XYZ file of C-alpha atoms in Angstrom:
432
model
C -32.733 -24.095 17.806
C -34.975 -22.174 20.379
C -38.032 -21.035 19.938
C -39.494 -18.554 22.269
C -43.164 -17.181 21.652
C -44.012 -14.198 23.706
C -47.246 -12.964 22.643
C -50.390 -14.114 20.457
C -51.567 -11.279 17.898
C -54.866 -11.394 15.688
C -54.773 -8.762 13.249
C -55.881 -8.232 10.193
C -52.577 -7.255 7.616
C -53.485 -5.230 4.998
C -50.751 -6.365 2.700
C -50.340 -9.909 1.875
C -47.654 -11.953 3.485
C -46.737 -13.507 0.220
C -46.397 -9.841 -1.681
C -44.101 -9.147 1.474
C -42.383 -12.145 1.297
C -41.505 -11.920 -2.523
C -40.770 -8.100 -2.244
C -37.836 -9.451 0.403
C -36.443 -11.735 -1.649
C -36.198 -9.750 -4.719
C -34.512 -6.976 -3.072
C -32.123 -10.011 -1.599
C -31.725 -11.105 -4.630
C -31.140 -7.990 -6.602
C -27.890 -7.358 -4.743
C -26.088 -10.851 -5.711
C -23.263 -10.594 -8.609
C -24.287 -11.918 -11.924
C -21.620 -14.253 -14.231
C -20.059 -12.705 -16.871
C -17.875 -14.902 -19.323
C -14.520 -13.671 -20.361
C -13.001 -15.562 -23.429
C -9.728 -15.319 -24.971
C -9.385 -13.022 -27.786
C -6.328 -14.955 -29.670
C -5.961 -12.243 -32.315
C -5.083 -9.677 -29.922
C -2.565 -12.461 -27.788
C -0.973 -12.846 -31.571
C -0.132 -9.103 -31.509
C 0.915 -8.979 -28.128
C 4.588 -9.098 -28.174
C 5.411 -9.517 -31.621
C 7.919 -7.530 -33.051
C 10.812 -7.477 -35.789
C 13.885 -6.168 -33.349
C 14.276 -5.073 -30.043
C 17.590 -2.683 -29.508
C 18.929 -2.570 -25.867
C 21.580 0.268 -24.932
C 22.411 -1.131 -21.765
C 21.160 -4.269 -19.106
C 19.056 -1.893 -17.360
C 16.556 -1.594 -20.273
C 16.821 -5.661 -20.822
C 15.802 -5.566 -17.177
C 13.328 -3.319 -17.449
C 11.538 -5.261 -20.331
C 11.600 -8.359 -18.800
C 9.748 -6.517 -15.779
C 7.237 -5.658 -18.199
C 6.247 -8.502 -20.100
C 7.915 -11.630 -18.399
C 5.095 -14.158 -17.848
C 5.839 -16.149 -14.630
C 5.881 -12.462 -13.298
C 2.973 -11.274 -14.798
C 1.285 -14.356 -13.215
C 2.021 -13.531 -10.004
C 1.196 -9.784 -10.075
C -2.370 -11.649 -11.261
C -2.381 -13.628 -7.987
C -1.384 -10.524 -6.063
C -3.880 -8.845 -7.390
C -6.417 -12.030 -6.433
C -4.905 -11.909 -3.071
C -5.744 -8.428 -2.364
C -9.236 -8.598 -3.431
C -9.681 -11.571 -1.690
C -8.630 -10.063 1.060
C -10.933 -6.994 0.994
C -13.727 -8.767 0.969
C -12.925 -11.284 3.865
C -14.420 -10.741 7.250
C -18.248 -10.506 6.412
C -20.343 -11.969 8.389
C -22.528 -14.843 7.687
C -25.798 -13.899 5.729
C -28.991 -14.220 7.724
C -31.160 -17.748 7.669
C -34.537 -17.754 6.579
C -36.916 -20.505 7.592
C -40.359 -21.665 6.522
C -42.429 -24.460 8.296
C -45.799 -25.302 6.486
C -47.585 -27.946 8.581
C -51.107 -29.849 7.567
C -53.605 -30.692 10.223
C -54.745 -34.366 9.349
C -58.176 -34.298 11.348
C -58.752 -30.476 11.684
C -61.302 -28.804 13.541
C -59.757 -25.691 12.868
C -57.636 -24.116 9.510
C -55.886 -27.120 7.766
C -52.611 -25.306 7.886
C -50.225 -24.208 10.265
C -47.578 -21.659 8.907
C -44.520 -20.121 10.882
C -41.344 -18.734 9.264
C -38.206 -17.421 11.455
C -35.222 -15.243 10.554
C -32.053 -15.798 12.209
C -28.999 -13.555 12.132
C -25.225 -14.986 13.154
C -23.428 -12.809 15.679
C -19.692 -13.682 15.658
C -19.149 -13.787 19.271
C -15.750 -15.744 18.789
C -14.466 -13.095 16.378
C -13.601 -15.656 13.841
C -14.736 -13.152 11.065
C -11.729 -10.862 12.158
C -9.282 -13.446 12.630
C -9.925 -14.477 8.786
C -9.666 -10.941 7.273
C -6.216 -10.851 9.347
C -5.368 -14.090 8.015
C -6.283 -13.159 4.350
C -4.187 -9.775 4.797
C -1.269 -11.245 5.662
C -1.483 -14.183 2.634
C -2.143 -10.706 0.293
C 1.102 -9.100 1.803
C 3.264 -12.693 1.255
C 1.964 -12.392 -2.388
C 3.478 -8.682 -2.884
C 6.589 -10.022 -1.171
C 6.640 -12.810 -3.739
C 6.427 -10.351 -6.833
C 9.340 -8.195 -5.526
C 11.329 -11.084 -4.929
C 10.125 -12.327 -8.480
C 10.797 -9.160 -9.931
C 14.601 -9.009 -8.553
C 15.359 -12.759 -10.120
C 13.855 -12.215 -13.591
C 15.408 -8.791 -13.613
C 19.246 -10.696 -12.330
C 18.040 -13.416 -15.009
C 17.309 -11.020 -17.916
C 20.519 -9.348 -17.109
C 22.726 -12.500 -17.043
C 21.158 -14.237 -20.361
C 21.628 -10.890 -21.930
C 25.382 -11.423 -20.374
C 25.636 -15.071 -21.885
C 24.324 -14.010 -25.325
C 26.700 -10.821 -25.905
C 29.612 -12.904 -24.629
C 28.583 -15.866 -26.872
C 27.830 -13.624 -30.381
C 31.417 -12.040 -29.474
C 33.193 -15.403 -29.297
C 31.090 -16.099 -32.503
C 32.319 -12.897 -34.163
C 35.795 -13.531 -32.750
C 36.203 -17.231 -34.640
C 34.225 -16.020 -37.732
C 36.842 -13.326 -37.788
C 39.890 -15.464 -37.747
C 38.238 -18.031 -40.168
C 37.535 -15.006 -42.470
C 41.234 -13.637 -42.200
C 42.636 -13.417 -45.790
C 46.339 -13.329 -43.885
C 45.036 -17.168 -42.534
C 43.785 -18.362 -45.952
C 46.820 -17.488 -47.406
C 49.264 -19.198 -44.600
C 47.270 -22.337 -45.431
C 47.704 -21.787 -49.391
C 51.365 -21.016 -48.768
C 51.889 -24.102 -46.533
C 50.256 -26.529 -49.050
C 52.757 -25.300 -51.952
C 55.280 -25.948 -50.010
C 54.223 -29.882 -48.186
C 53.124 -30.679 -52.112
C 57.298 -29.169 -52.884
C 58.587 -31.130 -49.970
C 59.471 -28.077 -47.459
C 56.919 -29.392 -45.059
C 56.483 -32.553 -43.665
C 52.851 -33.799 -44.049
C 51.974 -34.550 -40.821
C 52.590 -30.977 -39.827
C 49.993 -29.616 -42.352
C 47.520 -32.347 -41.559
C 47.793 -31.105 -37.719
C 47.138 -27.569 -38.838
C 44.079 -28.688 -40.864
C 42.864 -30.835 -37.682
C 43.399 -27.933 -35.855
C 40.920 -25.951 -38.195
C 38.364 -28.945 -38.294
C 38.096 -28.472 -34.647
C 37.391 -24.675 -34.936
C 35.131 -25.145 -37.692
C 33.186 -27.313 -35.030
C 33.749 -24.925 -32.540
C 31.988 -22.386 -34.056
C 29.145 -24.699 -35.252
C 28.597 -24.996 -31.592
C 28.925 -21.536 -30.940
C 25.512 -20.612 -33.610
C 23.593 -23.136 -31.934
C 24.354 -21.831 -28.488
C 23.755 -18.440 -28.969
C 20.584 -19.618 -30.993
C 19.131 -21.168 -27.472
C 20.320 -18.307 -25.819
C 18.809 -15.848 -27.706
C 15.214 -17.933 -27.333
C 15.757 -18.358 -23.731
C 16.161 -14.415 -23.334
C 13.165 -14.094 -25.450
C 11.095 -15.877 -23.273
C 12.020 -14.218 -19.829
C 11.222 -11.010 -22.055
C 7.793 -12.108 -22.863
C 8.265 -11.813 -26.505
C 7.167 -13.977 -29.453
C 9.726 -16.225 -31.293
C 11.193 -14.385 -34.240
C 12.212 -11.045 -32.842
C 15.861 -10.329 -33.305
C 17.496 -9.125 -30.335
C 20.368 -6.554 -30.106
C 22.257 -6.677 -26.536
C 25.020 -4.436 -25.576
C 28.862 -6.190 -25.401
C 29.885 -7.619 -22.264
C 32.237 -5.200 -20.878
C 34.481 -4.733 -17.370
C 34.094 -1.412 -15.920
C 36.577 0.093 -13.127
C 33.363 0.115 -10.674
C 33.430 -4.002 -10.749
C 35.290 -4.880 -7.675
C 35.222 -7.562 -5.234
C 32.492 -6.669 -2.367
C 33.837 -6.180 0.935
C 31.587 -9.409 2.109
C 28.159 -11.336 1.350
C 25.179 -9.939 3.033
C 25.256 -10.927 6.792
C 22.910 -13.573 7.711
C 20.719 -11.421 9.856
C 20.523 -8.885 6.852
C 19.430 -11.285 4.402
C 16.315 -11.726 6.880
C 14.803 -8.629 5.247
C 15.345 -10.322 1.678
C 11.722 -10.277 -0.116
C 11.892 -14.029 -0.143
C 12.025 -13.982 3.590
C 9.254 -11.351 3.684
C 7.264 -13.635 1.921
C 8.024 -16.374 4.054
C 7.470 -14.556 7.076
C 3.933 -13.211 5.963
C 2.766 -16.289 5.026
C 3.918 -17.705 8.557
C 1.885 -14.923 10.147
C -1.455 -15.960 8.048
C -0.882 -19.424 9.115
C -0.747 -18.218 12.404
C -3.919 -16.228 12.297
C -5.776 -18.848 10.445
C -4.760 -20.904 13.683
C -6.518 -18.536 15.986
C -9.600 -18.242 13.696
C -9.948 -22.307 13.668
C -9.617 -22.063 17.341
C -12.255 -19.485 17.777
C -14.632 -21.735 15.838
C -14.899 -24.086 18.643
C -16.551 -21.113 20.874
C -20.271 -20.980 19.987
C -21.269 -18.125 18.267
C -25.044 -16.586 18.860
C -27.760 -17.046 16.271
C -30.794 -14.644 17.244
C -33.889 -13.436 14.806
C -37.950 -12.526 14.859
C -39.847 -15.346 14.473
C -43.694 -15.721 12.760
C -46.645 -18.182 13.042
C -50.203 -18.415 12.031
C -52.284 -21.434 14.120
C -55.683 -21.375 14.621
C -56.351 -18.039 12.971
C -54.244 -16.512 15.601
C -50.633 -14.534 14.697
C -47.829 -15.394 16.926
C -44.782 -13.291 17.170
C -41.595 -14.489 18.898
C -37.973 -14.681 19.119
C -35.404 -17.237 17.807
C -32.269 -17.709 19.732
C -29.648 -20.570 19.563
C -25.903 -21.754 20.082
C -23.938 -25.048 19.548
C -22.176 -26.559 22.896
C -18.749 -27.754 21.769
C -19.105 -31.193 23.605
C -16.820 -33.533 21.864
C -16.326 -32.110 18.491
C -14.521 -28.705 19.381
C -13.062 -28.200 15.685
C -10.196 -30.647 16.431
C -9.568 -31.580 12.683
C -9.547 -27.948 11.997
C -7.230 -27.053 14.545
C -4.782 -29.836 13.689
C -5.055 -29.234 10.399
C -4.185 -25.266 11.186
C -1.309 -26.049 13.646
C 0.212 -28.404 11.148
C 0.059 -25.595 8.320
C 1.527 -23.198 10.608
C 4.304 -25.385 11.636
C 5.053 -25.962 7.945
C 5.234 -22.358 7.344
C 7.443 -21.682 9.988
C 10.154 -24.406 8.849
C 9.791 -23.178 5.209
C 10.636 -19.396 6.623
C 13.665 -21.011 8.302
C 14.860 -22.735 5.108
C 14.671 -19.976 3.182
C 16.724 -17.970 4.707
C 19.192 -20.399 5.469
C 19.135 -21.470 1.152
C 19.897 -17.310 0.979
C 22.636 -17.514 3.469
C 24.558 -20.269 1.578
C 23.509 -18.849 -1.717
C 24.534 -15.325 -0.980
C 28.355 -16.847 0.341
C 28.444 -19.150 -2.480
C 27.976 -15.958 -5.093
C 30.708 -14.039 -3.182
C 33.077 -17.124 -3.165
C 32.610 -17.754 -7.188
C 32.885 -13.971 -8.047
C 36.353 -14.014 -5.725
C 37.845 -17.051 -7.870
C 36.564 -15.360 -11.273
C 38.829 -11.871 -9.802
C 41.221 -13.763 -8.910
C 42.569 -13.728 -12.792
C 46.299 -13.158 -13.929
C 46.417 -10.136 -16.056
C 46.502 -11.303 -20.185
C 49.582 -11.077 -21.894
C 50.028 -8.528 -24.684
C 48.840 -9.153 -28.003
C 51.949 -10.492 -30.596
C 49.876 -10.515 -33.658
C 51.836 -7.102 -35.015
C 54.863 -8.724 -34.242
C 54.383 -12.351 -35.664
C 52.878 -10.288 -38.942
C 56.418 -8.754 -39.116
C 58.511 -11.821 -38.663
C 56.204 -13.739 -41.264
C 56.770 -10.815 -43.908
C 60.779 -10.594 -43.048
C 60.379 -14.344 -44.096
C 61.627 -15.390 -40.454
C 58.507 -17.261 -39.741
C 57.202 -19.786 -41.427
C 53.664 -20.024 -42.529
C 53.037 -22.851 -40.451
C 54.807 -21.415 -37.277
C 52.445 -18.344 -38.119
C 49.261 -20.195 -38.108
C 50.353 -21.356 -34.403
C 50.817 -18.042 -33.283
C 47.292 -16.637 -34.642
C 45.776 -19.723 -32.803
C 47.185 -19.297 -29.749
C 45.974 -15.484 -30.145
C 42.687 -16.410 -31.096
C 42.065 -19.347 -28.335
C 43.497 -16.535 -25.622
C 41.106 -13.964 -26.799
C 38.260 -16.664 -26.580
C 39.086 -17.455 -22.945
C 39.373 -13.866 -21.848
C 35.709 -13.129 -23.427
C 34.326 -16.067 -21.754
C 36.362 -15.233 -18.354
C 34.523 -11.481 -18.767
C 31.061 -13.069 -19.698
C 31.605 -15.233 -16.044
C 32.619 -12.199 -14.043
C 29.408 -10.045 -15.740
C 27.301 -13.162 -14.756
C 28.771 -13.403 -11.578
C 28.321 -9.987 -10.217
C 24.246 -9.999 -11.598
C 23.649 -13.193 -9.522
C 25.111 -11.685 -5.992
C 23.411 -8.782 -6.673
C 20.047 -10.995 -6.192
C 21.066 -10.996 -2.645
C 21.466 -8.005 -1.964
C 18.682 -6.167 0.763
C 17.807 -2.768 1.319
C 18.836 -0.388 4.277
C 15.796 0.280 6.676
C 14.948 3.716 6.852
């Protein structure tokens, strides 16, 4: 730092210097922000998201509730708000520096103390604050794109979970209805009597009993899977445990058709996940530019005051850093590495989306390549059984085949609906 003294002044100050200094410090400290704690209200948190039952009319309502209450999504929204706040507060110049000097003369012939002070302002000739503000704005934009991408994923995840839950409950209702069917129970009772009379082989009846035992195990497994799927959906929706969910049944509509193609690779550049990655890359470019500019000196300039031997001296303080050997080499290397990593991440995010979109469309095409289900023969089987042309075990075999067919069709419908929701994750909006 260079001290340049221009003139000497011997003046009598009307206001004590210490009083002026204290007033200046108090004025500066008055603008500082004070700390305020923000404790958690656990009682309010326990009430938030607590309800007895939620009834959804369609999958869109499921997605809307997930967009409101999903905890991971709300965490990203908080991060976005914080990034925007950081971006709005980035780019300020450094605060001025106030220095004091007090020297005691060991063998004074005059005043025993030499007093001095200086005030230095940093003028960012390198332009670093502007680059930092630009980088912060890019990072805030990346967090906003991350929220958009997460909203799409959370909505699709909630819709898929609702489809799986509805399918499990539908299959559970099919099996429960089959086991509760009075005609099925009567057929077993008649088969047992005929087996006791020697008209039915014990092995055939034992085979029917084993199949029934397997269905009871399947029924228990379906109940467990439905409970686990409901708990997963409750978590996605941001609700507390214990709530009962009523989701719409799984239905295929005429509008469900195989899309002509998956999104084109270049179209996926506009996907929110790619836009997030490219925004972070732009932030890394701005951060690298800021680190490069740090190697150039900033100017420090301000007034200085000193009192010596009863004389007041007023001058100017100025200083610069000399980029001789440091030159911010470490900061530049770290920022350049972060920029290159962000560039690779953006490319890999795009490549992953291209592969996933193609795989999702292929999966949907395979599911839609499904033969039509044969017509139900239940009424015919019941007529033959009533006429005595179909024995109880043969009737049970026909009903079991029909039940298995209904279960397979329900599982297929759920997979198709889930595949549509999976492919919807990769849709991109047309540029206006």
